[in-house]
mmCIF file of C-alpha atoms and ligand atoms in Angstrom:
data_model
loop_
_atom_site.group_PDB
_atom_site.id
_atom_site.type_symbol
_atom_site.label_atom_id
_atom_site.label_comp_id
_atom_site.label_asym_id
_atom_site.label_seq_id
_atom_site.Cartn_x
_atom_site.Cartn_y
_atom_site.Cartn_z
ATOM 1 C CA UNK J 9 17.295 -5.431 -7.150
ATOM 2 C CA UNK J 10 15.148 -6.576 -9.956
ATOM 3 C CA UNK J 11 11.523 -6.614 -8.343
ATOM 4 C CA UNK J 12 9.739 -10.314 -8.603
ATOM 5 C CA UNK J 13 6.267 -8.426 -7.733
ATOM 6 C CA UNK J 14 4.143 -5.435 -8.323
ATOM 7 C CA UNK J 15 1.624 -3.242 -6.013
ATOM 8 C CA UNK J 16 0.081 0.136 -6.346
ATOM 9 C CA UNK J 17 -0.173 2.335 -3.446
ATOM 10 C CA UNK J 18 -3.652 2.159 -1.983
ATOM 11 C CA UNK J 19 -3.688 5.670 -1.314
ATOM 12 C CA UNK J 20 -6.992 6.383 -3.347
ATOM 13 C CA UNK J 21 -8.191 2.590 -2.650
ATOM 14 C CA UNK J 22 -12.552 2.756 -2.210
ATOM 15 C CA UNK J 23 -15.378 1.082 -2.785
ATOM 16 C CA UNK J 24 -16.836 3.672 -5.020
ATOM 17 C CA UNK J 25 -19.109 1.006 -7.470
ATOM 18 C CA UNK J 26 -20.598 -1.778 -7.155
ATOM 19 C CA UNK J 27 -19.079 -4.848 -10.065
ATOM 20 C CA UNK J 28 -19.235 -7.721 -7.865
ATOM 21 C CA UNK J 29 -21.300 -9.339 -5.195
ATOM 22 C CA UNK J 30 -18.927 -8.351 -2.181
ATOM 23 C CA UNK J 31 -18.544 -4.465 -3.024
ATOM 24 C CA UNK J 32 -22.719 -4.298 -1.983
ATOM 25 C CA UNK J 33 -23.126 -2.427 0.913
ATOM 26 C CA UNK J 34 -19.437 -1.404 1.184
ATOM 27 C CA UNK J 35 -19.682 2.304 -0.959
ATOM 28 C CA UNK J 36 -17.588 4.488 0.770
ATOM 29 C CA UNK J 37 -16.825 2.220 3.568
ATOM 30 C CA UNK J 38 -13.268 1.583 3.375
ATOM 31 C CA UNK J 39 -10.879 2.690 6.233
ATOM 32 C CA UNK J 40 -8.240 4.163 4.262
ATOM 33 C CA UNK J 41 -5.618 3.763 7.294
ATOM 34 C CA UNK J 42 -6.109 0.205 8.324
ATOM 35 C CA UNK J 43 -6.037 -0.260 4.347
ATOM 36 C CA UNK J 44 -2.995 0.954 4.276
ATOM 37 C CA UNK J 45 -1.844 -0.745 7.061
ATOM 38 C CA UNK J 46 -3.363 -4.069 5.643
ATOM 39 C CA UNK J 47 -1.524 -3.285 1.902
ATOM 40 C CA UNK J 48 2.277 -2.800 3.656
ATOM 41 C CA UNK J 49 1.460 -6.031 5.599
ATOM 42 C CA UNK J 50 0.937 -7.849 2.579
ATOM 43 C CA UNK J 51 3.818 -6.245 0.879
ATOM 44 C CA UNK J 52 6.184 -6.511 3.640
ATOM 45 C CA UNK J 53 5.473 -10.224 3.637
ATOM 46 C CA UNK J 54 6.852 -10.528 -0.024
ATOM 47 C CA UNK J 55 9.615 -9.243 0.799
ATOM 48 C CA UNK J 56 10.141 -10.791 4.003
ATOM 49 C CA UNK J 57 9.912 -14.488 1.975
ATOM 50 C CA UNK J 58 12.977 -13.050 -0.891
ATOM 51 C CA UNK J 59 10.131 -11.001 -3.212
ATOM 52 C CA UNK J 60 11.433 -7.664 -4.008
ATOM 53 C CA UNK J 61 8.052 -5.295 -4.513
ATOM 54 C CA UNK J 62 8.177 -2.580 -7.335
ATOM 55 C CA UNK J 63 5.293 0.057 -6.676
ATOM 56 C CA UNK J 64 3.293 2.012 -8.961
ATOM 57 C CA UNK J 65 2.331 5.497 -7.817
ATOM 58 C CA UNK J 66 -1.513 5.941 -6.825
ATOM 59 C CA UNK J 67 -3.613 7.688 -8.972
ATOM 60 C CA UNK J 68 -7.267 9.565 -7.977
ATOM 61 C CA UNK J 69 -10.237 8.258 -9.727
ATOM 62 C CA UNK J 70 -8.707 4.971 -9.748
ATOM 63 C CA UNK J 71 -10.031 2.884 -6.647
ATOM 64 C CA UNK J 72 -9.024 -0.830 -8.238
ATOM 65 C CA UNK J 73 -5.541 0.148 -9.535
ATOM 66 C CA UNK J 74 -4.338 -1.354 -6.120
ATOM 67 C CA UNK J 75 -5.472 -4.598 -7.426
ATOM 68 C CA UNK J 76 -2.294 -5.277 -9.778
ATOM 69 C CA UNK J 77 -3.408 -8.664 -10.751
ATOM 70 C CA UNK J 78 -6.022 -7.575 -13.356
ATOM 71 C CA UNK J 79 -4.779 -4.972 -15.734
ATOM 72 C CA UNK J 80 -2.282 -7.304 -17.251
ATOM 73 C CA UNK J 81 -0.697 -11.146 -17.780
ATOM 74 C CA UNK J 82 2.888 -11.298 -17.919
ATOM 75 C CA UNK J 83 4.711 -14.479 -19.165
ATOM 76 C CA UNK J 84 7.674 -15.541 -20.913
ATOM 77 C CA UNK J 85 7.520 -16.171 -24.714
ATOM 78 C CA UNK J 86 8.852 -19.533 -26.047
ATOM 79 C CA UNK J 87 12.339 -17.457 -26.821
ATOM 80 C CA UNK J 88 12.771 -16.220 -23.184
ATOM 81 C CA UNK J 89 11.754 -12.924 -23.945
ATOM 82 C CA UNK J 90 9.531 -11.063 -21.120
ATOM 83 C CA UNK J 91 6.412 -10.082 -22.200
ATOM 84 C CA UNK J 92 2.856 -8.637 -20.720
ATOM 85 C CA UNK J 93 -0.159 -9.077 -22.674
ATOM 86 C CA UNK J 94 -3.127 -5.884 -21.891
ATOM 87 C CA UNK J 95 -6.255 -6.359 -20.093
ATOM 88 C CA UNK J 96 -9.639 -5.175 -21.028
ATOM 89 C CA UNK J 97 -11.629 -4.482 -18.210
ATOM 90 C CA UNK J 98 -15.183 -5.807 -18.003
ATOM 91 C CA UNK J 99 -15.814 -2.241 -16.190
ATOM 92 C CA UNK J 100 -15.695 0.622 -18.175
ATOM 93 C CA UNK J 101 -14.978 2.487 -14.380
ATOM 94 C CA UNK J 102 -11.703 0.037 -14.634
ATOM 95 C CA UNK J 103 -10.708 0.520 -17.961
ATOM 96 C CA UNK J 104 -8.031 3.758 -17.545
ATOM 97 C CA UNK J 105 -5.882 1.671 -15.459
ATOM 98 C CA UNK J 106 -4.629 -1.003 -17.853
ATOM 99 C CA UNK J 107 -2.570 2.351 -19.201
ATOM 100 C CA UNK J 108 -1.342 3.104 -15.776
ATOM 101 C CA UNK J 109 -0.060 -0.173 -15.455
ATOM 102 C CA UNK J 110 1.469 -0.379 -19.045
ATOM 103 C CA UNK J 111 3.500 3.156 -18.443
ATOM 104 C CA UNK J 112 5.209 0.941 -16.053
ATOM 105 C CA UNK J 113 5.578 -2.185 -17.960
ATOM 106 C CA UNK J 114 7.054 -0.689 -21.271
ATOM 107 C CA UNK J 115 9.408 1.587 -19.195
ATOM 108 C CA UNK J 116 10.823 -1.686 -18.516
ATOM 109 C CA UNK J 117 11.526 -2.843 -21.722
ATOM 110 C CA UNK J 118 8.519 -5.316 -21.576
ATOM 111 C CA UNK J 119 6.960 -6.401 -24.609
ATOM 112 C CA UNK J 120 3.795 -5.728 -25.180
ATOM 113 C CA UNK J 121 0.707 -6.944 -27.161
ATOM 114 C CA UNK J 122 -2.963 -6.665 -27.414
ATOM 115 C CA UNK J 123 -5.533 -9.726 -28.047
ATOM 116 C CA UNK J 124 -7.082 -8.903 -30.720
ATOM 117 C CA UNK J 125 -7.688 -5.851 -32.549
ATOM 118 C CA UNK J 126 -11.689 -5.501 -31.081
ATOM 119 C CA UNK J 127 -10.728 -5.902 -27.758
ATOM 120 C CA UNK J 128 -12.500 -9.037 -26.221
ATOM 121 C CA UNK J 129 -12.894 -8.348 -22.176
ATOM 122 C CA UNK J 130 -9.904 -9.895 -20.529
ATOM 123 C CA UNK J 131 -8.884 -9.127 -16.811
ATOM 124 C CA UNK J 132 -5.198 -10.855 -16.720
ATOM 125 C CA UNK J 133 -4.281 -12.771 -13.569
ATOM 126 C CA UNK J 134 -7.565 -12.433 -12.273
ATOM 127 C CA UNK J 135 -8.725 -15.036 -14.877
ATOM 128 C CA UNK J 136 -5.598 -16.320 -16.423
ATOM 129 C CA UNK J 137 -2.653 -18.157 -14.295
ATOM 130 C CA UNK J 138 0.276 -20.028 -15.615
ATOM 131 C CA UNK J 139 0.414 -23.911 -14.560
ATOM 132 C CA UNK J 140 3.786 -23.767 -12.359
ATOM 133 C CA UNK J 141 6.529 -25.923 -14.871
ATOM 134 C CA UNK J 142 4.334 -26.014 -17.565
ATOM 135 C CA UNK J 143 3.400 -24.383 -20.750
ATOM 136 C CA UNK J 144 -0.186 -24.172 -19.933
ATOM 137 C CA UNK J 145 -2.347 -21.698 -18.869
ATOM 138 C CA UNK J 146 -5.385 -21.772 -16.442
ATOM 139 C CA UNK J 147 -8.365 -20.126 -17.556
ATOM 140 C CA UNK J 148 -11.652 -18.928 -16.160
ATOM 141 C CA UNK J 149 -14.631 -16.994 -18.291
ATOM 142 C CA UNK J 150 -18.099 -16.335 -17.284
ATOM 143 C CA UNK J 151 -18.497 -12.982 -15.044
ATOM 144 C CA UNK J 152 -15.463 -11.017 -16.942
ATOM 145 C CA UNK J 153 -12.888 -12.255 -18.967
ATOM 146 C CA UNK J 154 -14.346 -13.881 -22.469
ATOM 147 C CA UNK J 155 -13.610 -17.607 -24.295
ATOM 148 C CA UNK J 156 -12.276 -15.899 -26.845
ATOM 149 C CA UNK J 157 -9.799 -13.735 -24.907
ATOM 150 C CA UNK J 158 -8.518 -16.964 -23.124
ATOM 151 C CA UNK J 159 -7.929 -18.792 -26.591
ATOM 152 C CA UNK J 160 -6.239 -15.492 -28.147
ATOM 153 C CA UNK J 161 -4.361 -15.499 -25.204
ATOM 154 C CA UNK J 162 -2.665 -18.978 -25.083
ATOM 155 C CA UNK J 163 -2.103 -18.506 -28.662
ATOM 156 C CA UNK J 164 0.132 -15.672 -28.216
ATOM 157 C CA UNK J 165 2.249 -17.198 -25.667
ATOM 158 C CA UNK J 166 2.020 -20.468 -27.405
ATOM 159 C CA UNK J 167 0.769 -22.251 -24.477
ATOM 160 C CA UNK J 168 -1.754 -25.133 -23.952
ATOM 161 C CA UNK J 169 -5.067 -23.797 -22.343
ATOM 162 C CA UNK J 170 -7.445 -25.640 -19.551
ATOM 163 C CA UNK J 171 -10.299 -23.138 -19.924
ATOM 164 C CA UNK J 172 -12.990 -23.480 -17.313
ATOM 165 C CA UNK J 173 -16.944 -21.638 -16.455
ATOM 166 C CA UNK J 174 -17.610 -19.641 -14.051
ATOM 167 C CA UNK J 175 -21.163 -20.051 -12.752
ATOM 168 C CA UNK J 176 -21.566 -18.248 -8.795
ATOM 169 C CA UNK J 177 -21.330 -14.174 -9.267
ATOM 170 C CA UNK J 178 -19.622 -14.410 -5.582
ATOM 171 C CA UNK J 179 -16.601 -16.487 -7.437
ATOM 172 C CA UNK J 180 -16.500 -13.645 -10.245
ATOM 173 C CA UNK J 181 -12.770 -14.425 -11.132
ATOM 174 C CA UNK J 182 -10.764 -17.791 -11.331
ATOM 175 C CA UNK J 183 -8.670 -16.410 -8.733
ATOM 176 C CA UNK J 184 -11.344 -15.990 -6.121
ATOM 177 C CA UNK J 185 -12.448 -19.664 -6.669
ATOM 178 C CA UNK J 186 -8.797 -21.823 -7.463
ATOM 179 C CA UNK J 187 -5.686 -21.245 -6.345
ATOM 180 C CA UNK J 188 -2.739 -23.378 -7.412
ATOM 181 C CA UNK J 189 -0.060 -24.638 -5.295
ATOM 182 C CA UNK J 190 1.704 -26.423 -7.560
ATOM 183 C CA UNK J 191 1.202 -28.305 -10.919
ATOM 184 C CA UNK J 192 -0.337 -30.960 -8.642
ATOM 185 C CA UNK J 193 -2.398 -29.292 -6.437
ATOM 186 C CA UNK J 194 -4.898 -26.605 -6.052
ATOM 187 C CA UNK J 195 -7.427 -25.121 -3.368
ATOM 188 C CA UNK J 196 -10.398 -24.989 -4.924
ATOM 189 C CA UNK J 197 -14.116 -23.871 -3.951
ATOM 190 C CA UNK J 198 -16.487 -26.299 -6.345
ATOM 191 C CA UNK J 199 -19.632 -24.703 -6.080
ATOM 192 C CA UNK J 200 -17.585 -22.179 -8.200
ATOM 193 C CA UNK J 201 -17.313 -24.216 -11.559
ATOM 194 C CA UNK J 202 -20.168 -26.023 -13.674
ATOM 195 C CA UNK J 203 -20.028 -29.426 -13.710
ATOM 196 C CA UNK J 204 -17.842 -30.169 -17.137
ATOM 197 C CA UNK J 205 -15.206 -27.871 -15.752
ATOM 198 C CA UNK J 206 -14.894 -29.257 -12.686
ATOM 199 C CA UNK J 207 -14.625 -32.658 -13.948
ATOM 200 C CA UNK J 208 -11.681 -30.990 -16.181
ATOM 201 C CA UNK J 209 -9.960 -29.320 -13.012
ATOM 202 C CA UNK J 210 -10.410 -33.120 -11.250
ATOM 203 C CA UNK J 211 -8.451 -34.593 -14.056
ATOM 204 C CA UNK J 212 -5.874 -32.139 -13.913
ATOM 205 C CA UNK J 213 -5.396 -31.230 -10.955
ATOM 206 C CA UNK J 214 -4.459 -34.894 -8.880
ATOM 207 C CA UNK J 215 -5.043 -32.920 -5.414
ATOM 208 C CA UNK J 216 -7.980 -30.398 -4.796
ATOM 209 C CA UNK J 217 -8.371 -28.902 -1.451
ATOM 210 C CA UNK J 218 -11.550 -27.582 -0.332
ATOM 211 C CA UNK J 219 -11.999 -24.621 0.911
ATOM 212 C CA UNK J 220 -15.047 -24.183 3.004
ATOM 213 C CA UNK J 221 -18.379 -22.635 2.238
ATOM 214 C CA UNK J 222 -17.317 -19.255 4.640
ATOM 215 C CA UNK J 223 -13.709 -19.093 4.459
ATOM 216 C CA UNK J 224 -14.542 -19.116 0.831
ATOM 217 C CA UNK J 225 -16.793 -16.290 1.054
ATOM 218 C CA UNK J 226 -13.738 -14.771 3.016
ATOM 219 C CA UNK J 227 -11.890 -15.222 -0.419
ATOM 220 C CA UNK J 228 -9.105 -17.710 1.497
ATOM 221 C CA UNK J 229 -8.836 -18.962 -1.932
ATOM 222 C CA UNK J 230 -7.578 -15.455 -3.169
ATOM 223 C CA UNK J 231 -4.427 -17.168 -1.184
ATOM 224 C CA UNK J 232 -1.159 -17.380 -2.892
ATOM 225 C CA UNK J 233 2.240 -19.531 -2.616
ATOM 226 C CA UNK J 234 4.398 -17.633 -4.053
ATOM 227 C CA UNK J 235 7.547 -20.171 -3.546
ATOM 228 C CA UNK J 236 5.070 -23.052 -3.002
ATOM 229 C CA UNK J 237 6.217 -23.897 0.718
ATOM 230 C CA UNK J 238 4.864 -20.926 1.713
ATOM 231 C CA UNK J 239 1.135 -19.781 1.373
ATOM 232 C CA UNK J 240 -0.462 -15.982 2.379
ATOM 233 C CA UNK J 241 -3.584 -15.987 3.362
ATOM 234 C CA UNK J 242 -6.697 -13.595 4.768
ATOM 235 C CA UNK J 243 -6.956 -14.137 8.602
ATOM 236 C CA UNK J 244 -9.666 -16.425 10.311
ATOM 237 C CA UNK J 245 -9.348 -19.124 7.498
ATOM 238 C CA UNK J 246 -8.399 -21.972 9.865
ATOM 239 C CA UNK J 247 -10.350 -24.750 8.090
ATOM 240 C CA UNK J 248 -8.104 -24.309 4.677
ATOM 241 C CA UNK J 249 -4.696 -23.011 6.609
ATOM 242 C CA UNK J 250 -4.991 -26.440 8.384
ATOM 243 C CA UNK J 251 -5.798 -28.016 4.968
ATOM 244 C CA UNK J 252 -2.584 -26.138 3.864
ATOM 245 C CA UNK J 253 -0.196 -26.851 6.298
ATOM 246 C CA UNK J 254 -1.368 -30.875 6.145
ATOM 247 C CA UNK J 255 0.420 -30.765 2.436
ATOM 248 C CA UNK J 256 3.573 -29.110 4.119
ATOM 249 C CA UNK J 257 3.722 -25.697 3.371
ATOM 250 C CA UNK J 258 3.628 -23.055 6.461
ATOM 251 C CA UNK J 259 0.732 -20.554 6.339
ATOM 252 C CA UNK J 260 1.250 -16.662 6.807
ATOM 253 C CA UNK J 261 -1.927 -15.060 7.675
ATOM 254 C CA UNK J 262 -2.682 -11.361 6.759
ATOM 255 C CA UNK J 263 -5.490 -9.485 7.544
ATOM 256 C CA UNK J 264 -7.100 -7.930 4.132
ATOM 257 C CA UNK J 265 -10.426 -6.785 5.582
ATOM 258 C CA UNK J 266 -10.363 -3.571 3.733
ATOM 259 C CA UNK J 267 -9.839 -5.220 0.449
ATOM 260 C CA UNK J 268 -12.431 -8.198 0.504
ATOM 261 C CA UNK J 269 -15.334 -5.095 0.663
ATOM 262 C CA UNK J 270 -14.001 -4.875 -3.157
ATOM 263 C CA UNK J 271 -14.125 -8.754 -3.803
ATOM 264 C CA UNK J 272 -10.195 -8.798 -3.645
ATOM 265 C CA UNK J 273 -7.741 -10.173 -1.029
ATOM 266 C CA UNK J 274 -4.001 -11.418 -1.166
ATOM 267 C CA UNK J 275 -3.484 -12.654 -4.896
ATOM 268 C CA UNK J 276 -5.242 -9.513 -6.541
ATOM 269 C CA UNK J 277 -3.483 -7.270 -4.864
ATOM 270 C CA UNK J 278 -0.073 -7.875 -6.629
ATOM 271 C CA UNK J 279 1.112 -9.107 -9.515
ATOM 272 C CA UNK J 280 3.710 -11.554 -10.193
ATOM 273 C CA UNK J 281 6.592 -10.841 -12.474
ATOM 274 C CA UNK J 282 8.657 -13.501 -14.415
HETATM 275 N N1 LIG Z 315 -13.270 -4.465 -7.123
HETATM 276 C C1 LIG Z 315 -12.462 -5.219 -8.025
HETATM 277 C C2 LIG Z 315 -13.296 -5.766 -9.165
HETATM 278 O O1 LIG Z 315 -14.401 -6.177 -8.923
HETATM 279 C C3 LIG Z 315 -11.763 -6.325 -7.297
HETATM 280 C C4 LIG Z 315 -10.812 -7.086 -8.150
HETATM 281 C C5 LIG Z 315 -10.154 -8.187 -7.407
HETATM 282 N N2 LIG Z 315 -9.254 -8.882 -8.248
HETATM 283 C C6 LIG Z 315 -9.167 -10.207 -8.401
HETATM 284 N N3 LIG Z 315 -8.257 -10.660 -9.212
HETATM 285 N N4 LIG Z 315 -9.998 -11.035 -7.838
HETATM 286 O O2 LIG Z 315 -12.889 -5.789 -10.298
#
C-alpha cells in the first residue's frame, strides 16, 4: 500500500542540545521505552484512521530525525507531479538529517529541489503548511525558517503565500503555534504572532480557536486532523479537545510526553505525503 505518512524510528530519540525553550532541563532525560511506546501510539493511530505509515530506519547521532516534519515540504507541482523541496536546518546538530530523509524521498521517484543555491534556513512542515483546497501556503519565520526561504518556496510550487512572524521563542515553529483544520478554521495560540500577522491570520482564517495559555505550553496546538473529522492530540488538553469536538470533529488523545522535552508533539513527528 502506498504510505500517506512518514516516521523514523525513535530508537536513538534524546534530548542531547538545547535549540528551543522546552529541551532546557530535559538533556538526557528521555525514557527511551515509554518513547517508544508513545511513537507506535501515534503511529498506530494513523493507521487505525486509513494512513498507511512508511518508516525510515533510525540512525545514531541523530536525536531529531524522529521528527519527520522538518527535514522536508512535499507538495504537488501545478502538473501533478510529486515533489519534496529540502530543508535547511537552523541547527547545524540537525543539518545531516535532511540527507537521511532525502535517501528515502528520491528512492521514490520524488522530485527534488533546493531553494536557492546559498541555502536560506528552512525547516519544511515545521514552518510551511499547505492551505487544505488551496494553492496557498502557510508560512511562519522568526526563530528558524527565513522570509526569504518562504517566498523561494511558494515560488517553486507556484503557490500563493500568507507569511506570518514569529515573536515567543516557546512558539519556535508555525506548527507549535497554528494548526489548521480546514481552509476555514485553525487552532491558534495568539500570543504566538505579532500583531500585523495576526490581523492577517484573522482575515484568513474565518474561525480561530484558542488554545489556552497551558495546554499551549503542552504544544496541543502541535495537534493534527489528518482527514479533518478527526483531530490527534497530546493528553490533558481538555480546554481545546472540547473546543475541537464543539466544531464536530472527534478528538484522539495520545500521550507524547517524551517528545514535548524536545519542543515536538503529534504533527512533528510525521510527515504527510501527497
Ligand atoms: N528538538 C526539535 C527542534 O527543536 C523539535 C522539532 C519539533 N518539530 C516541529 N515541527 N515543531 O528542532
Amino acid at each position: 500500500m502506498e504510505p500517506r505518512v512518514l516516521m523514523a524510528d525513535p530508537k536513538y530519540f534524546d534530548v542531547e542540545y538545547v535549540i528551543n525553550p522546552h529541551m532546557a532541563g530535559h538533556v538526557g532525560g528521555v525514557d527511551r521505552d515509554l518513547a517508544r511506546d508513545q511513537w507506535s501510539q501515534v503511529k498506530a493511530t494513523y493507521e487505525d484512521l486509513g494512513f498507511p505509515v512508511a518508516v525510515i530506519d533510525p540512525v545514531p547521532g541523530l536525536p531529531d530525525l524522529v521528527f519527520t516534519a522538518n527535514q522536508s515540504f512535499p507538495g504537488r507541482l501545478p502538473d501533478g507531479r510529486a515533489a519534496a523541496v529540502r530543508s535547511h536546518m537552523h541547527a547545524p546538530q540537525r543539518r545531516p538529517e535532511v540527507d537521511v530523509v532525502f535517501e528515502w524521498h528520491a528512492a521514490r521517484g520524488t522530485s527534488i529541489f533546493d531553494l536557492a543555491d546559498e541555502p536560506l534556513a528552512f525547516e519544511g512542515m515545521g514552518d510551511a503548511m499547505w492551505v487544505p483546497g488551496r494553492r496557498q501556503i502557510l508560512g511562519g519565520h522568526g526563530f528558524r525558517s527565513e522570509p526569504g526561504a518562504l517566498t523561494a518556496l511558494a515560488q517553486r510550487f507556484e503557490a500563493d503565500l500568507i507569511a506570518v512572524r514569529l515573536i515567543d521563542a516557546r512558539w519556535y515553529h508555525l506548527d507549535t503555534c497554528l494548526q489548521l483544520l480546514d481552509a476555514e478554521r485553525a487552532l491558534i495560540v495568539r500570543e504566538a504572532f505579532d500583531a500585523p500577522s495576526l490581523e492577517l491570520l484573522e482575515r484568513t482564517f474565518p474561525t480561530l480557536v484558542d488554545v489556552p495559555l497551558d495546554e499551549a505550553l503542552r504544544l496541543a496546538c502541535n495537534g493534527h486532523s489528518p482527514d479533518g473529522r478527526h483531530f490527534i492530540v497530546q493528553s490533558g488538553c481538555p480546554v481545546t479537545a472540547d473546543r475541537v469536538r464543539d466544531l464536530g470533529l472527534d478528538v484522539i488523545e495520545v500521550d507524547t510526553s517524551e517528545f514535548l522535552k524536545s519542543g515536538g508533539s503529534v504533527f512533528c513527528m510525521k510527515l504527510m505525503l501527497p
